[in-house]
């Protein structure tokens, strides 16, 4: 009804960004000592924590193990306090298992799993605060955590969402924009090769608009990859300074 | 960019309060939108929107409260340099809703208003966060103030900035600060800066008073509360409520209203008709035209609609006759208000005194009787009594019996022609101010001293047809806005025929986005009233430079076909811009006489030597003959496809109405009319094909949806009473069966049946191809799969769009790229919707103004003695207490009662005269009988009767005519026959205008006032729509309502012959 005006006539979005601008991205790597790799990621007000264990032997039944590559095990969860209303979120509900599956698919495409046959890599991601683009924040955080864990990948996996409002593609949607009823497209990209690791879209969109939307999401992903790259480099610098000392 | 956070407290869906944190990004570069900007904001921020002019004395920044309450005042175009802050816009959106916000957006987009939006909340230095515990209003005022200060500093003090607010504390607090920004109240601002703009001051006072009064209100509830929007939305989705547009029954405004629901009708199977809303309580403050949510009442409370005719307005009798109970409901909420400006009349003094004992509030009565009385507060009630005034509705609280409003503008005294015409315009939302200086400055000059000349670059880029082609136009006599010209020739070799339609190239003069273009878009069409015309384009274009006059060089858009000389099949088509010089400006009668081989004088050839003349005449004649052959072929092709032949009637009709311009127009339609119309239809069709193929998602076409079968029921039943069978299964079947349904004794019967058939059809509509499935492009009336309007760009905006599309299509073929972006499907659909709306308004205006003049004509005539008030009429429908009749002589339609208020019925004496007697009425499908002590009289459908016409005056509404049955025999009048040569309609208007002018002059002498100059006189154009265009429109069946007035106007001559 009295829907919010997602894109003003002057080209501003609700939070003052222009159509192609990303939210502020902040990230840190190596936030936990116990895990093999970990990272904390903020995309605007969406905050995610990713932890990576492995590669290690396959836990549980041996039958799950694959003889030619590693198994990737993902688990996604949201903190009870992550949204405006506190809500208990049991493990294994439909939404989070779907998200886990998506993450698994994404990283199976990116991690060089054939280097670790008969082993397992665990990726745990938790959303601490949710403000739209949960999936992309998780992917970006998990990428950093995998880098931190030293697991070889083809490329960074960068994910970003894009929406479509009044014939204009918007990059990196916030919660208000996502729930505004329009289309949301999530794209996980290997930026250097421009290979798509995962793409997902709910809601209907005219096929003529799809290329524009994909393009917007891809540009946003490439922008993110630069940020992730600088985060990794900075982290390496810090670590190397520490080790030298 | 700097990231901050904004913490909001919002209501959650469950009703609790939720704390929401939203990001808020600030930046240094926010375009200020001023021409004086020192920092080149515009250049950096790829912002190509409007720019505030630098030559004003000051910029004014209205506060959120001012924007919320007094936006209407700021809408005066005199105010220049208005900076709307984002804060104020959002406040408006939150408090006043989407409609007001869209209005503001419209202002901001419209280049005619000198105002911009400044996104102050995204500007790093003008943003201020809301403090803890600060009220929203205070915070908004502070934001606006900071924005104003920033603006002042940003422009480096080059322009003084004034902030206006209604908050006295803010004036005190900020007014003393030495920041360069003046903070004053709105009243003070208006008084000191715009002392001459009285209209704005009055409007301000009117709104301010209304606001004040509203605060001191509050009483018991008259209506139940509306449900909140979320509940309504959920209810509509679940099917509990029905969404639809409220339509108040014109004849029973107090009791009956219907909701026509939109969209998912199939969800509720039992609802295949409209929903009845019975009474004001159930209508629950909804006003005619609002989009409402309706809850159905239990089946036991369902009511029927009443079938009787009502006598007079306002008073309503108890429901005596009702139809079957139909779904009945009550309004539970209003989804969208569609309030517009209403014209109201102030009550006379006596009523005033009884009303306003305690306050200055007055109930005024709207002109449109479907609108409830409106309560306004004003000091001027005494002065304004019996004046017509424009009023806007502000609110309708549940505690109030009537809606509250405020007055906007005074139109004049009720009953004067000028006032009444203005009333009709306002009621149809037609706004036609004279073209502004700025618009006229865009126009090319063509005067004696400075004749207009063609551009050399244009000459080289266009195809030059001046020497190669014989181009001529055929229009009504005296027409000066010539849209279209024709050419035809045999190509060398003799195997091919070349047919060309050349249309005025309006888009060359009216550039997209220019002021003239915007004005034309908002007008969308030229408005034809009974006595005057409001042009879509300035006269210099419509009568001169765009008009394809004879003997002068003009730019044109052409469609040229190469046809096979034998089979007339299309071999190739060329579209493009051309240069033409029309050799002959013919009129229809002349062209027809030439074709008939009569010896007539062609004015263009009069001065030539006889040998040259004969040769030229032969050339012209050959061209006309070829043209006729092609048109016949085209027509027959379309007939095979099932084109509807309704025009036979209407065309003739319209011709007769036009008699005063073209005095020689004969009563019978000429073949040459059809020839021209056929060529235009052909051009339109081919252009439609071209643009649809090039732009499958964004071409503007025109479709005519097939009518719903149930609408034909009345026609079928009526025809049955005369023994005719009407087959309505397809357009071809309908056309054939209508042709057969001819009563040799009474040609009017066939005519009336065609009118009914026309009525059953829906209007043809413009649409954008992207928003409609391809199988719905069909044009039912013309039997064409694709159709658009291309041939009258001077008087229709749709044609201008089509011209642009066609040019883009031609260019894209040549260069494989668009030089300009075209309107998207969505924009185009919006424009199409707007044009459709305007066209409907134009039709209503024309109809209402005709009615107005009819009433004025009869106003001074004494119905009992004046011969002219008695006329022949034919019954075309039966109602419970009367019949609907059609008076061919004056082109009137109306109800004649067989039962009066004292329950007496009409009884017919031996001589055929009618008297009122006690008795009863019996109604059958095809006849109605009145039983009295003297006997039974029956009136059949299509019977001729005699009626007396008198005027029923109404103070607040428009006058209407009243028809009284006086005899059940056809009316014979020797006087009428001799003097009535089919010119009654025009005569009627002329007489009224004359009388009006005489009274004006008399007044003038008294007051010694200079008379209003009439600029229209300068450019003498044909006063009526040009004939071909009418033919075309009618043949296209865009008729519904106006069809009536056209038909009415026209059947005059037929009557003479039959009577």
PDB file of N, CA, C and O in Angstrom, chain B residues 990-1034:
ATOM      1  N   UNK B 990     -25.838  29.883 -31.942  1.00  0.00           N
ATOM      2  CA  UNK B 990     -25.592  31.257 -32.347  1.00  0.00           C
ATOM      3  C   UNK B 990     -26.505  32.224 -31.630  1.00  0.00           C
ATOM      4  O   UNK B 990     -26.090  33.275 -31.177  1.00  0.00           O
ATOM      5  N   UNK B 991     -27.741  31.794 -31.510  1.00  0.00           N
ATOM      6  CA  UNK B 991     -28.686  32.707 -30.888  1.00  0.00           C
ATOM      7  C   UNK B 991     -28.276  32.976 -29.445  1.00  0.00           C
ATOM      8  O   UNK B 991     -28.287  34.110 -28.983  1.00  0.00           O
ATOM      9  N   UNK B 992     -27.908  31.909 -28.762  1.00  0.00           N
ATOM     10  CA  UNK B 992     -27.541  32.077 -27.355  1.00  0.00           C
ATOM     11  C   UNK B 992     -26.328  32.973 -27.228  1.00  0.00           C
ATOM     12  O   UNK B 992     -26.267  33.862 -26.386  1.00  0.00           O
ATOM     13  N   UNK B 993     -25.339  32.745 -28.089  1.00  0.00           N
ATOM     14  CA  UNK B 993     -24.121  33.549 -28.022  1.00  0.00           C
ATOM     15  C   UNK B 993     -24.440  35.006 -28.291  1.00  0.00           C
ATOM     16  O   UNK B 993     -23.977  35.902 -27.599  1.00  0.00           O
ATOM     17  N   UNK B 994     -25.307  35.221 -29.278  1.00  0.00           N
ATOM     18  CA  UNK B 994     -25.661  36.591 -29.615  1.00  0.00           C
ATOM     19  C   UNK B 994     -26.298  37.290 -28.430  1.00  0.00           C
ATOM     20  O   UNK B 994     -25.933  38.390 -28.064  1.00  0.00           O
ATOM     21  N   UNK B 995     -27.205  36.569 -27.830  1.00  0.00           N
ATOM     22  CA  UNK B 995     -27.924  37.162 -26.725  1.00  0.00           C
ATOM     23  C   UNK B 995     -26.954  37.514 -25.605  1.00  0.00           C
ATOM     24  O   UNK B 995     -27.001  38.569 -25.006  1.00  0.00           O
ATOM     25  N   UNK B 996     -26.052  36.591 -25.369  1.00  0.00           N
ATOM     26  CA  UNK B 996     -25.085  36.778 -24.299  1.00  0.00           C
ATOM     27  C   UNK B 996     -24.216  37.997 -24.575  1.00  0.00           C
ATOM     28  O   UNK B 996     -23.975  38.821 -23.712  1.00  0.00           O
ATOM     29  N   UNK B 997     -23.815  38.148 -25.824  1.00  0.00           N
ATOM     30  CA  UNK B 997     -22.953  39.266 -26.153  1.00  0.00           C
ATOM     31  C   UNK B 997     -23.698  40.573 -26.025  1.00  0.00           C
ATOM     32  O   UNK B 997     -23.154  41.571 -25.558  1.00  0.00           O
ATOM     33  N   UNK B 998     -24.945  40.534 -26.404  1.00  0.00           N
ATOM     34  CA  UNK B 998     -25.745  41.752 -26.292  1.00  0.00           C
ATOM     35  C   UNK B 998     -25.826  42.177 -24.839  1.00  0.00           C
ATOM     36  O   UNK B 998     -25.639  43.346 -24.503  1.00  0.00           O
ATOM     37  N   UNK B 999     -26.041  41.225 -23.978  1.00  0.00           N
ATOM     38  CA  UNK B 999     -26.177  41.580 -22.566  1.00  0.00           C
ATOM     39  C   UNK B 999     -24.835  42.059 -22.033  1.00  0.00           C
ATOM     40  O   UNK B 999     -24.755  42.953 -21.199  1.00  0.00           O
ATOM     41  N   UNK B1000     -23.771  41.479 -22.534  1.00  0.00           N
ATOM     42  CA  UNK B1000     -22.448  41.912 -22.120  1.00  0.00           C
ATOM     43  C   UNK B1000     -22.231  43.365 -22.499  1.00  0.00           C
ATOM     44  O   UNK B1000     -21.742  44.173 -21.714  1.00  0.00           O
ATOM     45  N   UNK B1001     -22.635  43.676 -23.734  1.00  0.00           N
ATOM     46  CA  UNK B1001     -22.422  45.022 -24.212  1.00  0.00           C
ATOM     47  C   UNK B1001     -23.227  46.022 -23.408  1.00  0.00           C
ATOM     48  O   UNK B1001     -22.739  47.096 -23.067  1.00  0.00           O
ATOM     49  N   UNK B1002     -24.430  45.628 -23.099  1.00  0.00           N
ATOM     50  CA  UNK B1002     -25.274  46.516 -22.313  1.00  0.00           C
ATOM     51  C   UNK B1002     -24.597  46.815 -20.980  1.00  0.00           C
ATOM     52  O   UNK B1002     -24.538  47.971 -20.532  1.00  0.00           O
ATOM     53  N   UNK B1003     -24.052  45.768 -20.425  1.00  0.00           N
ATOM     54  CA  UNK B1003     -23.399  45.916 -19.136  1.00  0.00           C
ATOM     55  C   UNK B1003     -22.195  46.843 -19.252  1.00  0.00           C
ATOM     56  O   UNK B1003     -21.941  47.697 -18.415  1.00  0.00           O
ATOM     57  N   UNK B1004     -21.519  46.660 -20.374  1.00  0.00           N
ATOM     58  CA  UNK B1004     -20.327  47.422 -20.621  1.00  0.00           C
ATOM     59  C   UNK B1004     -20.619  48.906 -20.641  1.00  0.00           C
ATOM     60  O   UNK B1004     -19.903  49.703 -20.076  1.00  0.00           O
ATOM     61  N   UNK B1005     -21.699  49.209 -21.325  1.00  0.00           N
ATOM     62  CA  UNK B1005     -22.033  50.617 -21.429  1.00  0.00           C
ATOM     63  C   UNK B1005     -22.265  51.209 -20.065  1.00  0.00           C
ATOM     64  O   UNK B1005     -21.928  52.347 -19.792  1.00  0.00           O
ATOM     65  N   UNK B1006     -22.838  50.417 -19.238  1.00  0.00           N
ATOM     66  CA  UNK B1006     -23.084  50.906 -17.887  1.00  0.00           C
ATOM     67  C   UNK B1006     -21.769  51.142 -17.169  1.00  0.00           C
ATOM     68  O   UNK B1006     -21.560  52.162 -16.551  1.00  0.00           O
ATOM     69  N   UNK B1007     -20.910  50.159 -17.211  1.00  0.00           N
ATOM     70  CA  UNK B1007     -19.720  50.227 -16.373  1.00  0.00           C
ATOM     71  C   UNK B1007     -18.525  50.821 -17.093  1.00  0.00           C
ATOM     72  O   UNK B1007     -17.527  51.139 -16.463  1.00  0.00           O
ATOM     73  N   UNK B1008     -18.618  50.987 -18.373  1.00  0.00           N
ATOM     74  CA  UNK B1008     -17.527  51.555 -19.149  1.00  0.00           C
ATOM     75  C   UNK B1008     -16.240  50.760 -18.971  1.00  0.00           C
ATOM     76  O   UNK B1008     -15.154  51.308 -18.870  1.00  0.00           O
ATOM     77  N   UNK B1009     -16.432  49.485 -18.937  1.00  0.00           N
ATOM     78  CA  UNK B1009     -15.246  48.651 -18.798  1.00  0.00           C
ATOM     79  C   UNK B1009     -14.797  48.216 -20.174  1.00  0.00           C
ATOM     80  O   UNK B1009     -15.623  47.994 -21.050  1.00  0.00           O
ATOM     81  N   UNK B1010     -13.498  48.083 -20.387  1.00  0.00           N
ATOM     82  CA  UNK B1010     -13.067  47.564 -21.679  1.00  0.00           C
ATOM     83  C   UNK B1010     -13.458  46.099 -21.801  1.00  0.00           C
ATOM     84  O   UNK B1010     -13.408  45.349 -20.825  1.00  0.00           O
ATOM     85  N   UNK B1011     -13.830  45.710 -22.981  1.00  0.00           N
ATOM     86  CA  UNK B1011     -14.246  44.320 -23.171  1.00  0.00           C
ATOM     87  C   UNK B1011     -13.056  43.398 -23.230  1.00  0.00           C
ATOM     88  O   UNK B1011     -11.974  43.797 -23.636  1.00  0.00           O
ATOM     89  N   UNK B1012     -13.295  42.184 -22.829  1.00  0.00           N
ATOM     90  CA  UNK B1012     -12.219  41.201 -22.904  1.00  0.00           C
ATOM     91  C   UNK B1012     -11.861  40.977 -24.366  1.00  0.00           C
ATOM     92  O   UNK B1012     -12.728  40.793 -25.209  1.00  0.00           O
ATOM     93  N   UNK B1013     -10.611  41.048 -24.634  1.00  0.00           N
ATOM     94  CA  UNK B1013     -10.218  40.807 -26.022  1.00  0.00           C
ATOM     95  C   UNK B1013     -10.290  39.318 -26.297  1.00  0.00           C
ATOM     96  O   UNK B1013     -10.019  38.489 -25.443  1.00  0.00           O
ATOM     97  N   UNK B1014     -10.660  38.996 -27.476  1.00  0.00           N
ATOM     98  CA  UNK B1014     -10.759  37.573 -27.807  1.00  0.00           C
ATOM     99  C   UNK B1014      -9.670  37.229 -28.814  1.00  0.00           C
ATOM    100  O   UNK B1014      -9.776  37.522 -30.000  1.00  0.00           O
ATOM    101  N   UNK B1015      -8.671  36.605 -28.295  1.00  0.00           N
ATOM    102  CA  UNK B1015      -7.521  36.342 -29.157  1.00  0.00           C
ATOM    103  C   UNK B1015      -7.844  35.328 -30.232  1.00  0.00           C
ATOM    104  O   UNK B1015      -7.257  35.317 -31.298  1.00  0.00           O
ATOM    105  N   UNK B1016      -8.800  34.526 -29.897  1.00  0.00           N
ATOM    106  CA  UNK B1016      -9.099  33.474 -30.884  1.00  0.00           C
ATOM    107  C   UNK B1016      -9.498  34.079 -32.220  1.00  0.00           C
ATOM    108  O   UNK B1016      -9.262  33.526 -33.273  1.00  0.00           O
ATOM    109  N   UNK B1017     -10.072  35.262 -32.132  1.00  0.00           N
ATOM    110  CA  UNK B1017     -10.536  35.896 -33.357  1.00  0.00           C
ATOM    111  C   UNK B1017      -9.387  36.147 -34.327  1.00  0.00           C
ATOM    112  O   UNK B1017      -9.558  36.212 -35.519  1.00  0.00           O
ATOM    113  N   UNK B1018      -8.212  36.372 -33.741  1.00  0.00           N
ATOM    114  CA  UNK B1018      -7.080  36.700 -34.590  1.00  0.00           C
ATOM    115  C   UNK B1018      -6.779  35.607 -35.592  1.00  0.00           C
ATOM    116  O   UNK B1018      -6.518  35.863 -36.749  1.00  0.00           O
ATOM    117  N   UNK B1019      -6.748  34.427 -35.056  1.00  0.00           N
ATOM    118  CA  UNK B1019      -6.431  33.313 -35.946  1.00  0.00           C
ATOM    119  C   UNK B1019      -7.737  32.628 -36.256  1.00  0.00           C
ATOM    120  O   UNK B1019      -8.238  31.828 -35.480  1.00  0.00           O
ATOM    121  N   UNK B1020      -8.257  32.959 -37.380  1.00  0.00           N
ATOM    122  CA  UNK B1020      -9.561  32.378 -37.684  1.00  0.00           C
ATOM    123  C   UNK B1020      -9.379  30.966 -38.156  1.00  0.00           C
ATOM    124  O   UNK B1020      -8.871  30.703 -39.223  1.00  0.00           O
ATOM    125  N   UNK B1021      -9.773  30.054 -37.307  1.00  0.00           N
ATOM    126  CA  UNK B1021      -9.699  28.664 -37.703  1.00  0.00           C
ATOM    127  C   UNK B1021     -11.100  28.131 -37.778  1.00  0.00           C
ATOM    128  O   UNK B1021     -12.032  28.737 -37.278  1.00  0.00           O
ATOM    129  N   UNK B1022     -11.197  26.996 -38.359  1.00  0.00           N
ATOM    130  CA  UNK B1022     -12.520  26.398 -38.412  1.00  0.00           C
ATOM    131  C   UNK B1022     -12.958  26.156 -36.986  1.00  0.00           C
ATOM    132  O   UNK B1022     -12.194  25.697 -36.142  1.00  0.00           O
ATOM    133  N   UNK B1023     -14.177  26.478 -36.721  1.00  0.00           N
ATOM    134  CA  UNK B1023     -14.630  26.437 -35.334  1.00  0.00           C
ATOM    135  C   UNK B1023     -14.930  25.035 -34.849  1.00  0.00           C
ATOM    136  O   UNK B1023     -15.051  24.781 -33.666  1.00  0.00           O
ATOM    137  N   UNK B1024     -15.074  24.159 -35.725  1.00  0.00           N
ATOM    138  CA  UNK B1024     -15.434  22.783 -35.348  1.00  0.00           C
ATOM    139  C   UNK B1024     -14.282  21.879 -35.667  1.00  0.00           C
ATOM    140  O   UNK B1024     -13.406  22.231 -36.454  1.00  0.00           O
ATOM    141  N   UNK B1025     -14.310  20.666 -35.116  1.00  0.00           N
ATOM    142  CA  UNK B1025     -13.290  19.713 -35.515  1.00  0.00           C
ATOM    143  C   UNK B1025     -13.383  19.526 -37.015  1.00  0.00           C
ATOM    144  O   UNK B1025     -14.457  19.605 -37.597  1.00  0.00           O
ATOM    145  N   UNK B1026     -12.243  19.247 -37.613  1.00  0.00           N
ATOM    146  CA  UNK B1026     -12.344  19.140 -39.051  1.00  0.00           C
ATOM    147  C   UNK B1026     -13.096  17.893 -39.435  1.00  0.00           C
ATOM    148  O   UNK B1026     -13.118  16.909 -38.730  1.00  0.00           O
ATOM    149  N   UNK B1027     -13.738  17.980 -40.507  1.00  0.00           N
ATOM    150  CA  UNK B1027     -14.771  17.003 -40.821  1.00  0.00           C
ATOM    151  C   UNK B1027     -14.228  15.604 -40.929  1.00  0.00           C
ATOM    152  O   UNK B1027     -14.740  14.675 -40.330  1.00  0.00           O
ATOM    153  N   UNK B1028     -13.133  15.491 -41.648  1.00  0.00           N
ATOM    154  CA  UNK B1028     -12.603  14.150 -41.848  1.00  0.00           C
ATOM    155  C   UNK B1028     -12.345  13.497 -40.499  1.00  0.00           C
ATOM    156  O   UNK B1028     -12.674  12.342 -40.265  1.00  0.00           O
ATOM    157  N   UNK B1029     -11.771  14.286 -39.584  1.00  0.00           N
ATOM    158  CA  UNK B1029     -11.397  13.702 -38.313  1.00  0.00           C
ATOM    159  C   UNK B1029     -12.613  13.166 -37.589  1.00  0.00           C
ATOM    160  O   UNK B1029     -12.563  12.147 -36.920  1.00  0.00           O
ATOM    161  N   UNK B1030     -13.696  13.853 -37.733  1.00  0.00           N
ATOM    162  CA  UNK B1030     -14.897  13.375 -37.065  1.00  0.00           C
ATOM    163  C   UNK B1030     -15.377  12.095 -37.718  1.00  0.00           C
ATOM    164  O   UNK B1030     -15.709  11.121 -37.045  1.00  0.00           O
ATOM    165  N   UNK B1031     -15.339  12.108 -39.013  1.00  0.00           N
ATOM    166  CA  UNK B1031     -15.759  10.896 -39.706  1.00  0.00           C
ATOM    167  C   UNK B1031     -14.961   9.744 -39.196  1.00  0.00           C
ATOM    168  O   UNK B1031     -15.461   8.675 -38.874  1.00  0.00           O
ATOM    169  N   UNK B1032     -13.682  10.002 -39.113  1.00  0.00           N
ATOM    170  CA  UNK B1032     -12.798   8.927 -38.765  1.00  0.00           C
ATOM    171  C   UNK B1032     -13.099   8.447 -37.363  1.00  0.00           C
ATOM    172  O   UNK B1032     -13.223   7.275 -37.097  1.00  0.00           O
ATOM    173  N   UNK B1033     -13.238   9.392 -36.461  1.00  0.00           N
ATOM    174  CA  UNK B1033     -13.458   9.002 -35.090  1.00  0.00           C
ATOM    175  C   UNK B1033     -14.743   8.222 -34.949  1.00  0.00           C
ATOM    176  O   UNK B1033     -14.826   7.241 -34.250  1.00  0.00           O
ATOM    177  N   UNK B1034     -15.732   8.678 -35.644  1.00  0.00           N
ATOM    178  CA  UNK B1034     -16.998   8.012 -35.503  1.00  0.00           C
ATOM    179  C   UNK B1034     -16.948   6.644 -36.132  1.00  0.00           C
ATOM    180  O   UNK B1034     -17.403   5.658 -35.562  1.00  0.00           O
TER     181      UNK B1034
END
